[in-house]
mmCIF file of N, CA and C in Angstrom:
data_model
loop_
_atom_site.group_PDB
_atom_site.id
_atom_site.type_symbol
_atom_site.label_atom_id
_atom_site.label_comp_id
_atom_site.label_asym_id
_atom_site.label_seq_id
_atom_site.Cartn_x
_atom_site.Cartn_y
_atom_site.Cartn_z
ATOM 1 N N MET A 1 -27.838 -7.814 35.712
ATOM 2 C CA MET A 1 -26.973 -8.675 34.943
ATOM 3 C C MET A 1 -25.662 -7.926 34.696
ATOM 4 N N THR A 2 -24.587 -8.555 35.000
ATOM 5 C CA THR A 2 -23.272 -7.955 34.836
ATOM 6 C C THR A 2 -22.715 -8.337 33.476
ATOM 7 N N GLN A 3 -22.214 -7.328 32.801
ATOM 8 C CA GLN A 3 -21.616 -7.585 31.492
ATOM 9 C C GLN A 3 -20.102 -7.500 31.636
ATOM 10 N N TYR A 4 -19.458 -8.546 31.183
ATOM 11 C CA TYR A 4 -18.011 -8.588 31.251
ATOM 12 C C TYR A 4 -17.446 -8.282 29.870
ATOM 13 N N SER A 5 -16.398 -7.523 29.871
ATOM 14 C CA SER A 5 -15.719 -7.274 28.599
ATOM 15 C C SER A 5 -14.237 -7.560 28.787
ATOM 16 N N ILE A 6 -13.669 -8.092 27.772
ATOM 17 C CA ILE A 6 -12.245 -8.386 27.797
ATOM 18 C C ILE A 6 -11.531 -7.161 27.240
ATOM 19 N N PRO A 7 -10.629 -6.585 28.021
ATOM 20 C CA PRO A 7 -9.943 -5.395 27.521
ATOM 21 C C PRO A 7 -9.024 -5.759 26.352
ATOM 22 N N LEU A 8 -9.043 -4.915 25.335
ATOM 23 C CA LEU A 8 -8.191 -5.123 24.173
ATOM 24 C C LEU A 8 -6.800 -4.620 24.511
ATOM 25 N N ARG A 9 -5.865 -5.483 24.387
ATOM 26 C CA ARG A 9 -4.485 -5.098 24.658
ATOM 27 C C ARG A 9 -4.042 -4.119 23.571
ATOM 28 N N PRO A 10 -3.321 -3.053 23.927
ATOM 29 C CA PRO A 10 -2.944 -2.050 22.928
ATOM 30 C C PRO A 10 -2.026 -2.609 21.839
ATOM 31 N N TRP A 11 -1.288 -3.656 22.130
ATOM 32 C CA TRP A 11 -0.369 -4.218 21.152
ATOM 33 C C TRP A 11 -1.039 -5.232 20.225
ATOM 34 N N LEU A 12 -2.257 -5.651 20.527
ATOM 35 C CA LEU A 12 -2.910 -6.691 19.743
ATOM 36 C C LEU A 12 -3.152 -6.295 18.280
ATOM 37 N N PRO A 13 -3.684 -5.110 17.983
ATOM 38 C CA PRO A 13 -3.837 -4.746 16.563
ATOM 39 C C PRO A 13 -2.503 -4.676 15.829
ATOM 40 N N ILE A 14 -1.480 -4.201 16.507
ATOM 41 C CA ILE A 14 -0.155 -4.120 15.887
ATOM 42 C C ILE A 14 0.360 -5.523 15.595
ATOM 43 N N ALA A 15 0.197 -6.425 16.539
ATOM 44 C CA ALA A 15 0.636 -7.803 16.339
ATOM 45 C C ALA A 15 -0.116 -8.451 15.180
ATOM 46 N N ALA A 16 -1.403 -8.176 15.077
ATOM 47 C CA ALA A 16 -2.190 -8.731 13.973
ATOM 48 C C ALA A 16 -1.704 -8.195 12.632
ATOM 49 N N LEU A 17 -1.395 -6.914 12.564
ATOM 50 C CA LEU A 17 -0.869 -6.331 11.327
ATOM 51 C C LEU A 17 0.487 -6.926 10.963
ATOM 52 N N VAL A 18 1.329 -7.131 11.946
ATOM 53 C CA VAL A 18 2.648 -7.717 11.689
ATOM 54 C C VAL A 18 2.505 -9.142 11.170
ATOM 55 N N VAL A 19 1.628 -9.921 11.780
ATOM 56 C CA VAL A 19 1.406 -11.297 11.326
ATOM 57 C C VAL A 19 0.842 -11.304 9.905
ATOM 58 N N ALA A 20 -0.102 -10.435 9.617
ATOM 59 C CA ALA A 20 -0.680 -10.360 8.268
ATOM 60 C C ALA A 20 0.376 -9.941 7.245
ATOM 61 N N ALA A 21 1.214 -8.974 7.598
ATOM 62 C CA ALA A 21 2.272 -8.525 6.682
ATOM 63 C C ALA A 21 3.284 -9.638 6.432
ATOM 64 N N LEU A 22 3.626 -10.370 7.475
ATOM 65 C CA LEU A 22 4.560 -11.494 7.300
ATOM 66 C C LEU A 22 3.961 -12.584 6.428
ATOM 67 N N ALA A 23 2.695 -12.887 6.629
ATOM 68 C CA ALA A 23 2.022 -13.902 5.805
ATOM 69 C C ALA A 23 1.988 -13.465 4.344
ATOM 70 N N ALA A 24 1.642 -12.195 4.101
ATOM 71 C CA ALA A 24 1.616 -11.676 2.728
ATOM 72 C C ALA A 24 3.015 -11.705 2.121
ATOM 73 N N GLY A 25 4.005 -11.363 2.917
ATOM 74 C CA GLY A 25 5.386 -11.393 2.435
ATOM 75 C C GLY A 25 5.834 -12.792 2.061
ATOM 76 N N ILE A 26 5.449 -13.776 2.857
ATOM 77 C CA ILE A 26 5.804 -15.170 2.542
ATOM 78 C C ILE A 26 5.151 -15.603 1.237
ATOM 79 N N VAL A 27 3.874 -15.260 1.073
ATOM 80 C CA VAL A 27 3.179 -15.602 -0.177
ATOM 81 C C VAL A 27 3.880 -14.949 -1.360
ATOM 82 N N LEU A 28 4.241 -13.663 -1.222
ATOM 83 C CA LEU A 28 4.890 -12.960 -2.328
ATOM 84 C C LEU A 28 6.318 -13.439 -2.580
ATOM 85 N N MET A 29 6.950 -14.022 -1.584
ATOM 86 C CA MET A 29 8.276 -14.611 -1.800
ATOM 87 C C MET A 29 8.164 -15.915 -2.582
ATOM 88 N N LEU A 30 7.098 -16.661 -2.324
ATOM 89 C CA LEU A 30 6.964 -17.992 -2.916
ATOM 90 C C LEU A 30 6.211 -18.008 -4.238
ATOM 91 N N VAL A 31 5.319 -17.048 -4.452
ATOM 92 C CA VAL A 31 4.473 -17.045 -5.647
ATOM 93 C C VAL A 31 4.902 -15.903 -6.559
ATOM 94 N N ASN A 32 5.099 -16.209 -7.820
ATOM 95 C CA ASN A 32 5.518 -15.207 -8.787
ATOM 96 C C ASN A 32 4.290 -14.619 -9.489
ATOM 97 N N PRO A 33 3.930 -13.360 -9.193
ATOM 98 C CA PRO A 33 2.761 -12.764 -9.840
ATOM 99 C C PRO A 33 2.996 -12.457 -11.321
ATOM 100 N N PHE A 34 4.247 -12.507 -11.783
ATOM 101 C CA PHE A 34 4.555 -12.275 -13.191
ATOM 102 C C PHE A 34 4.287 -13.519 -14.043
ATOM 103 N N ALA A 35 4.206 -14.681 -13.403
ATOM 104 C CA ALA A 35 4.049 -15.933 -14.143
ATOM 105 C C ALA A 35 2.639 -16.075 -14.695
ATOM 106 N N ASP A 36 2.561 -16.661 -15.889
ATOM 107 C CA ASP A 36 1.243 -16.970 -16.449
ATOM 108 C C ASP A 36 0.553 -17.997 -15.559
ATOM 109 N N GLY A 37 -0.731 -17.822 -15.330
ATOM 110 C CA GLY A 37 -1.491 -18.756 -14.525
ATOM 111 C C GLY A 37 -1.301 -18.587 -13.028
ATOM 112 N N SER A 38 -0.718 -17.457 -12.599
ATOM 113 C CA SER A 38 -0.559 -17.200 -11.170
ATOM 114 C C SER A 38 -1.937 -17.113 -10.528
ATOM 115 N N PHE A 39 -2.065 -17.683 -9.327
ATOM 116 C CA PHE A 39 -3.371 -17.652 -8.659
ATOM 117 C C PHE A 39 -3.677 -16.293 -8.041
ATOM 118 N N LEU A 40 -2.708 -15.386 -8.040
ATOM 119 C CA LEU A 40 -2.954 -14.047 -7.518
ATOM 120 C C LEU A 40 -3.860 -13.308 -8.497
ATOM 121 N N PRO A 41 -4.929 -12.706 -8.006
ATOM 122 C CA PRO A 41 -5.936 -12.128 -8.911
ATOM 123 C C PRO A 41 -5.461 -10.843 -9.579
ATOM 124 N N PRO A 42 -5.941 -10.595 -10.800
ATOM 125 C CA PRO A 42 -5.656 -9.307 -11.442
ATOM 126 C C PRO A 42 -6.545 -8.221 -10.843
ATOM 127 N N CYS A 43 -6.250 -6.989 -11.193
ATOM 128 C CA CYS A 43 -7.056 -5.869 -10.703
ATOM 129 C C CYS A 43 -8.440 -5.905 -11.338
ATOM 130 N N PRO A 44 -9.506 -5.941 -10.545
ATOM 131 C CA PRO A 44 -10.855 -5.968 -11.111
ATOM 132 C C PRO A 44 -11.192 -4.711 -11.913
ATOM 133 N N LEU A 45 -10.741 -3.539 -11.448
ATOM 134 C CA LEU A 45 -11.028 -2.303 -12.173
ATOM 135 C C LEU A 45 -10.378 -2.331 -13.552
ATOM 136 N N HIS A 46 -9.132 -2.766 -13.617
ATOM 137 C CA HIS A 46 -8.441 -2.824 -14.904
ATOM 138 C C HIS A 46 -9.078 -3.865 -15.822
ATOM 139 N N GLU A 47 -9.484 -4.983 -15.256
ATOM 140 C CA GLU A 47 -10.130 -6.025 -16.055
ATOM 141 C C GLU A 47 -11.454 -5.545 -16.642
ATOM 142 N N LEU A 48 -12.202 -4.748 -15.876
ATOM 143 C CA LEU A 48 -13.510 -4.275 -16.330
ATOM 144 C C LEU A 48 -13.441 -3.045 -17.236
ATOM 145 N N THR A 49 -12.515 -2.130 -16.936
ATOM 146 C CA THR A 49 -12.527 -0.841 -17.632
ATOM 147 C C THR A 49 -11.283 -0.567 -18.475
ATOM 148 N N GLY A 50 -10.205 -1.268 -18.206
ATOM 149 C CA GLY A 50 -8.948 -0.978 -18.883
ATOM 150 C C GLY A 50 -8.180 0.172 -18.239
ATOM 151 N N LEU A 51 -8.738 0.754 -17.173
ATOM 152 C CA LEU A 51 -8.073 1.839 -16.450
ATOM 153 C C LEU A 51 -7.221 1.261 -15.335
ATOM 154 N N TYR A 52 -6.130 1.955 -15.028
ATOM 155 C CA TYR A 52 -5.271 1.539 -13.923
ATOM 156 C C TYR A 52 -5.704 2.250 -12.646
ATOM 157 N N CYS A 53 -5.944 1.487 -11.606
ATOM 158 C CA CYS A 53 -6.247 2.083 -10.309
ATOM 159 C C CYS A 53 -4.920 2.421 -9.629
ATOM 160 N N PRO A 54 -4.927 3.144 -8.521
ATOM 161 C CA PRO A 54 -3.669 3.467 -7.850
ATOM 162 C C PRO A 54 -2.931 2.229 -7.352
ATOM 163 N N GLY A 55 -3.643 1.117 -7.183
ATOM 164 C CA GLY A 55 -3.016 -0.095 -6.680
ATOM 165 C C GLY A 55 -2.542 -1.053 -7.747
ATOM 166 N N CYS A 56 -2.877 -0.785 -9.012
ATOM 167 C CA CYS A 56 -2.459 -1.692 -10.090
ATOM 168 C C CYS A 56 -0.938 -1.831 -10.100
ATOM 169 N N GLY A 57 -0.483 -3.048 -10.091
ATOM 170 C CA GLY A 57 0.945 -3.333 -10.104
ATOM 171 C C GLY A 57 1.559 -3.455 -8.721
ATOM 172 N N THR A 58 0.772 -3.242 -7.667
ATOM 173 C CA THR A 58 1.323 -3.289 -6.313
ATOM 174 C C THR A 58 1.821 -4.685 -5.946
ATOM 175 N N THR A 59 1.067 -5.713 -6.305
ATOM 176 C CA THR A 59 1.497 -7.077 -5.980
ATOM 177 C C THR A 59 2.834 -7.372 -6.648
ATOM 178 N N ARG A 60 2.951 -7.017 -7.910
ATOM 179 C CA ARG A 60 4.207 -7.254 -8.626
ATOM 180 C C ARG A 60 5.330 -6.372 -8.078
ATOM 181 N N ALA A 61 4.994 -5.128 -7.686
ATOM 182 C CA ALA A 61 6.007 -4.237 -7.112
ATOM 183 C C ALA A 61 6.534 -4.786 -5.786
ATOM 184 N N LEU A 62 5.637 -5.271 -4.939
ATOM 185 C CA LEU A 62 6.068 -5.831 -3.655
ATOM 186 C C LEU A 62 6.867 -7.110 -3.857
ATOM 187 N N HIS A 63 6.469 -7.929 -4.822
ATOM 188 C CA HIS A 63 7.230 -9.141 -5.155
ATOM 189 C C HIS A 63 8.649 -8.748 -5.584
ATOM 190 N N ALA A 64 8.755 -7.749 -6.456
ATOM 191 C CA ALA A 64 10.065 -7.298 -6.920
ATOM 192 C C ALA A 64 10.892 -6.730 -5.766
ATOM 193 N N LEU A 65 10.269 -5.961 -4.877
ATOM 194 C CA LEU A 65 10.995 -5.420 -3.718
ATOM 195 C C LEU A 65 11.530 -6.536 -2.828
ATOM 196 N N LEU A 66 10.687 -7.534 -2.576
ATOM 197 C CA LEU A 66 11.115 -8.645 -1.723
ATOM 198 C C LEU A 66 12.246 -9.455 -2.348
ATOM 199 N N HIS A 67 12.357 -9.381 -3.666
ATOM 200 C CA HIS A 67 13.433 -10.087 -4.352
ATOM 201 C C HIS A 67 14.588 -9.150 -4.713
ATOM 202 N N GLY A 68 14.561 -7.925 -4.179
ATOM 203 C CA GLY A 68 15.681 -6.999 -4.309
ATOM 204 C C GLY A 68 15.754 -6.211 -5.597
ATOM 205 N N SER A 69 14.705 -6.162 -6.367
ATOM 206 C CA SER A 69 14.726 -5.429 -7.632
ATOM 207 C C SER A 69 13.940 -4.121 -7.506
ATOM 208 N N VAL A 70 14.612 -3.102 -7.030
ATOM 209 C CA VAL A 70 13.962 -1.800 -6.841
ATOM 210 C C VAL A 70 13.552 -1.167 -8.177
ATOM 211 N N PRO A 71 14.404 -1.200 -9.227
ATOM 212 C CA PRO A 71 13.965 -0.606 -10.499
ATOM 213 C C PRO A 71 12.697 -1.271 -11.059
ATOM 214 N N LEU A 72 12.610 -2.596 -10.968
ATOM 215 C CA LEU A 72 11.417 -3.290 -11.443
ATOM 216 C C LEU A 72 10.203 -2.903 -10.596
ATOM 217 N N ALA A 73 10.407 -2.815 -9.290
ATOM 218 C CA ALA A 73 9.309 -2.418 -8.401
ATOM 219 C C ALA A 73 8.819 -1.015 -8.749
ATOM 220 N N LEU A 74 9.733 -0.100 -8.987
ATOM 221 C CA LEU A 74 9.348 1.263 -9.349
ATOM 222 C C LEU A 74 8.610 1.310 -10.681
ATOM 223 N N SER A 75 8.956 0.414 -11.602
ATOM 224 C CA SER A 75 8.263 0.404 -12.895
ATOM 225 C C SER A 75 6.852 -0.177 -12.774
ATOM 226 N N MET A 76 6.619 -1.001 -11.768
ATOM 227 C CA MET A 76 5.293 -1.588 -11.571
ATOM 228 C C MET A 76 4.346 -0.608 -10.875
ATOM 229 N N ASN A 77 4.800 -0.004 -9.780
ATOM 230 C CA ASN A 77 3.967 0.946 -9.047
ATOM 231 C C ASN A 77 4.860 1.795 -8.137
ATOM 232 N N PRO A 78 5.290 2.977 -8.638
ATOM 233 C CA PRO A 78 6.169 3.818 -7.824
ATOM 234 C C PRO A 78 5.508 4.292 -6.533
ATOM 235 N N LEU A 79 4.202 4.497 -6.546
ATOM 236 C CA LEU A 79 3.514 4.929 -5.331
ATOM 237 C C LEU A 79 3.569 3.845 -4.256
ATOM 238 N N ALA A 80 3.463 2.595 -4.647
ATOM 239 C CA ALA A 80 3.550 1.497 -3.675
ATOM 240 C C ALA A 80 4.934 1.453 -3.032
ATOM 241 N N VAL A 81 5.963 1.675 -3.816
ATOM 242 C CA VAL A 81 7.327 1.662 -3.279
ATOM 243 C C VAL A 81 7.516 2.807 -2.296
ATOM 244 N N ILE A 82 7.034 3.995 -2.663
ATOM 245 C CA ILE A 82 7.130 5.157 -1.769
ATOM 246 C C ILE A 82 6.336 4.901 -0.495
ATOM 247 N N THR A 83 5.173 4.297 -0.635
ATOM 248 C CA THR A 83 4.319 4.019 0.522
ATOM 249 C C THR A 83 4.986 3.038 1.475
ATOM 250 N N VAL A 84 5.612 2.000 0.925
ATOM 251 C CA VAL A 84 6.301 1.015 1.774
ATOM 252 C C VAL A 84 7.378 1.711 2.599
ATOM 253 N N LEU A 85 8.054 2.676 2.004
ATOM 254 C CA LEU A 85 9.085 3.410 2.738
ATOM 255 C C LEU A 85 8.481 4.414 3.722
ATOM 256 N N ALA A 86 7.306 4.958 3.395
ATOM 257 C CA ALA A 86 6.693 5.998 4.227
ATOM 258 C C ALA A 86 5.905 5.439 5.408
ATOM 259 N N ILE A 87 5.426 4.205 5.307
ATOM 260 C CA ILE A 87 4.588 3.641 6.374
ATOM 261 C C ILE A 87 5.285 3.658 7.737
ATOM 262 N N PRO A 88 6.533 3.201 7.846
ATOM 263 C CA PRO A 88 7.172 3.266 9.176
ATOM 264 C C PRO A 88 7.274 4.689 9.720
ATOM 265 N N VAL A 89 7.537 5.655 8.851
ATOM 266 C CA VAL A 89 7.626 7.057 9.291
ATOM 267 C C VAL A 89 6.270 7.543 9.778
ATOM 268 N N MET A 90 5.213 7.228 9.018
ATOM 269 C CA MET A 90 3.872 7.659 9.420
ATOM 270 C C MET A 90 3.451 6.992 10.730
ATOM 271 N N LEU A 91 3.757 5.709 10.886
ATOM 272 C CA LEU A 91 3.412 5.026 12.131
ATOM 273 C C LEU A 91 4.155 5.639 13.312
ATOM 274 N N TRP A 92 5.427 5.926 13.124
ATOM 275 C CA TRP A 92 6.202 6.547 14.191
ATOM 276 C C TRP A 92 5.609 7.907 14.563
ATOM 277 N N ASN A 93 5.252 8.705 13.561
ATOM 278 C CA ASN A 93 4.676 10.026 13.829
ATOM 279 C C ASN A 93 3.321 9.926 14.529
ATOM 280 N N SER A 94 2.533 8.910 14.192
ATOM 281 C CA SER A 94 1.206 8.813 14.796
ATOM 282 C C SER A 94 1.265 8.312 16.237
ATOM 283 N N TRP A 95 2.298 7.576 16.600
ATOM 284 C CA TRP A 95 2.394 7.037 17.957
ATOM 285 C C TRP A 95 3.301 7.855 18.862
ATOM 286 N N ARG A 96 3.975 8.819 18.304
ATOM 287 C CA ARG A 96 4.902 9.636 19.073
ATOM 288 C C ARG A 96 4.126 10.479 20.078
ATOM 289 N N PRO A 97 4.563 10.520 21.309
ATOM 290 C CA PRO A 97 3.862 11.337 22.308
ATOM 291 C C PRO A 97 3.844 12.806 21.891
ATOM 292 N N GLY A 98 2.685 13.431 22.084
ATOM 293 C CA GLY A 98 2.541 14.841 21.778
ATOM 294 C C GLY A 98 2.215 15.135 20.323
ATOM 295 N N HIS A 99 2.093 14.085 19.506
ATOM 296 C CA HIS A 99 1.751 14.318 18.100
ATOM 297 C C HIS A 99 0.254 14.581 18.008
ATOM 298 N N ALA A 100 -0.097 15.702 17.439
ATOM 299 C CA ALA A 100 -1.482 16.147 17.421
ATOM 300 C C ALA A 100 -2.353 15.264 16.538
ATOM 301 N N TRP A 101 -3.595 15.069 16.972
ATOM 302 C CA TRP A 101 -4.563 14.270 16.217
ATOM 303 C C TRP A 101 -4.825 14.914 14.864
ATOM 304 N N MET A 102 -4.872 16.235 14.805
ATOM 305 C CA MET A 102 -5.135 16.942 13.553
ATOM 306 C C MET A 102 -4.003 16.737 12.552
ATOM 307 N N ALA A 103 -2.787 16.575 13.043
ATOM 308 C CA ALA A 103 -1.665 16.336 12.139
ATOM 309 C C ALA A 103 -1.838 14.983 11.447
ATOM 310 N N ARG A 104 -2.380 13.991 12.155
ATOM 311 C CA ARG A 104 -2.634 12.682 11.538
ATOM 312 C C ARG A 104 -3.686 12.792 10.441
ATOM 313 N N ILE A 105 -4.718 13.615 10.678
ATOM 314 C CA ILE A 105 -5.737 13.821 9.651
ATOM 315 C C ILE A 105 -5.114 14.518 8.448
ATOM 316 N N SER A 106 -4.242 15.467 8.688
ATOM 317 C CA SER A 106 -3.557 16.168 7.612
ATOM 318 C C SER A 106 -2.725 15.189 6.786
ATOM 319 N N ASP A 107 -2.013 14.267 7.455
ATOM 320 C CA ASP A 107 -1.251 13.244 6.744
ATOM 321 C C ASP A 107 -2.173 12.414 5.862
ATOM 322 N N ALA A 108 -3.340 12.055 6.369
ATOM 323 C CA ALA A 108 -4.293 11.255 5.602
ATOM 324 C C ALA A 108 -4.800 12.033 4.392
ATOM 325 N N ARG A 109 -5.037 13.318 4.559
ATOM 326 C CA ARG A 109 -5.505 14.140 3.441
ATOM 327 C C ARG A 109 -4.432 14.242 2.354
ATOM 328 N N ILE A 110 -3.201 14.400 2.771
ATOM 329 C CA ILE A 110 -2.101 14.470 1.807
ATOM 330 C C ILE A 110 -2.025 13.173 1.006
ATOM 331 N N TRP A 111 -2.123 12.035 1.683
ATOM 332 C CA TRP A 111 -2.069 10.745 0.993
ATOM 333 C C TRP A 111 -3.272 10.559 0.076
ATOM 334 N N LEU A 112 -4.437 11.023 0.490
ATOM 335 C CA LEU A 112 -5.626 10.902 -0.355
ATOM 336 C C LEU A 112 -5.443 11.698 -1.642
ATOM 337 N N VAL A 113 -4.960 12.916 -1.535
ATOM 338 C CA VAL A 113 -4.713 13.741 -2.721
ATOM 339 C C VAL A 113 -3.648 13.085 -3.600
ATOM 340 N N LEU A 114 -2.603 12.569 -2.992
ATOM 341 C CA LEU A 114 -1.530 11.915 -3.737
ATOM 342 C C LEU A 114 -2.040 10.688 -4.493
ATOM 343 N N VAL A 115 -2.848 9.874 -3.840
ATOM 344 C CA VAL A 115 -3.379 8.658 -4.463
ATOM 345 C C VAL A 115 -4.320 8.995 -5.615
ATOM 346 N N VAL A 116 -5.188 9.973 -5.428
ATOM 347 C CA VAL A 116 -6.115 10.364 -6.499
ATOM 348 C C VAL A 116 -5.339 10.946 -7.681
ATOM 349 N N ALA A 117 -4.365 11.804 -7.409
ATOM 350 C CA ALA A 117 -3.557 12.389 -8.487
ATOM 351 C C ALA A 117 -2.799 11.301 -9.242
ATOM 352 N N PHE A 118 -2.245 10.341 -8.518
ATOM 353 C CA PHE A 118 -1.524 9.232 -9.141
ATOM 354 C C PHE A 118 -2.457 8.416 -10.032
ATOM 355 N N ALA A 119 -3.673 8.161 -9.557
ATOM 356 C CA ALA A 119 -4.646 7.391 -10.345
ATOM 357 C C ALA A 119 -4.981 8.108 -11.644
ATOM 358 N N VAL A 120 -5.132 9.413 -11.592
ATOM 359 C CA VAL A 120 -5.460 10.171 -12.802
ATOM 360 C C VAL A 120 -4.258 10.213 -13.742
ATOM 361 N N LEU A 121 -3.098 10.565 -13.210
ATOM 362 C CA LEU A 121 -1.914 10.736 -14.050
ATOM 363 C C LEU A 121 -1.477 9.440 -14.737
ATOM 364 N N ARG A 122 -1.598 8.309 -14.058
ATOM 365 C CA ARG A 122 -1.116 7.063 -14.670
ATOM 366 C C ARG A 122 -2.027 6.569 -15.786
ATOM 367 N N ASN A 123 -3.178 7.180 -15.953
ATOM 368 C CA ASN A 123 -4.083 6.804 -17.038
ATOM 369 C C ASN A 123 -4.032 7.774 -18.217
ATOM 370 N N LEU A 124 -3.225 8.822 -18.119
ATOM 371 C CA LEU A 124 -3.077 9.752 -19.233
ATOM 372 C C LEU A 124 -2.208 9.102 -20.316
ATOM 373 N N PRO A 125 -2.594 9.249 -21.591
ATOM 374 C CA PRO A 125 -1.897 8.535 -22.665
ATOM 375 C C PRO A 125 -0.669 9.248 -23.231
ATOM 376 N N TRP A 126 -0.087 10.196 -22.522
ATOM 377 C CA TRP A 126 1.046 10.952 -23.034
ATOM 378 C C TRP A 126 2.279 10.716 -22.171
ATOM 379 N N GLU A 127 3.446 10.962 -22.811
ATOM 380 C CA GLU A 127 4.699 10.949 -22.056
ATOM 381 C C GLU A 127 4.697 12.146 -21.122
ATOM 382 N N PRO A 128 5.216 12.091 -19.967
ATOM 383 C CA PRO A 128 5.855 10.980 -19.284
ATOM 384 C C PRO A 128 4.881 10.123 -18.470
ATOM 385 N N PHE A 129 3.573 10.435 -18.566
ATOM 386 C CA PHE A 129 2.577 9.777 -17.721
ATOM 387 C C PHE A 129 2.406 8.295 -18.033
ATOM 388 N N VAL A 130 2.637 7.908 -19.282
ATOM 389 C CA VAL A 130 2.489 6.487 -19.630
ATOM 390 C C VAL A 130 3.492 5.626 -18.882
ATOM 391 N N ARG A 131 4.555 6.228 -18.377
ATOM 392 C CA ARG A 131 5.552 5.488 -17.588
ATOM 393 C C ARG A 131 5.049 5.124 -16.200
ATOM 394 N N LEU A 132 3.951 5.754 -15.782
ATOM 395 C CA LEU A 132 3.374 5.440 -14.476
ATOM 396 C C LEU A 132 2.502 4.184 -14.517
ATOM 397 N N ALA A 133 2.124 3.736 -15.724
ATOM 398 C CA ALA A 133 1.334 2.505 -15.851
ATOM 399 C C ALA A 133 2.231 1.320 -15.533
ATOM 400 N N PRO A 134 1.659 0.255 -14.969
ATOM 401 C CA PRO A 134 2.492 -0.917 -14.649
ATOM 402 C C PRO A 134 3.209 -1.420 -15.894
ATOM 403 N N GLY A 135 4.523 -1.649 -15.753
ATOM 404 C CA GLY A 135 5.373 -2.047 -16.872
ATOM 405 C C GLY A 135 5.165 -3.433 -17.273
#
């Protein structure tokens, strides 16, 4: 019995990510997450524990970025704003010919440490850390 497989085109995952990002961007352009009764869900961790996860405020930060308000976006989630700017650089570095596989793992480790540190610091009840909580 012969098994046929359809080869995955190398651009297909990238195209899917672009389509998903565009769809999310359209939703965030049209729906205001700051409005009362918004259908966009709140953070489950914050709802259950009162703690801010590293992603708390990301929806509002991206909404603010798409509407041109960088200061508001930074007050919602500065890590999300930095990440939005860093993603194209990281993608370029990962696809660049001759870029070592270990360097990509190192980038992932750096981001993991950064995200965990951000999650801890934004929950500390002292200045200046309270400024990291979504505004």
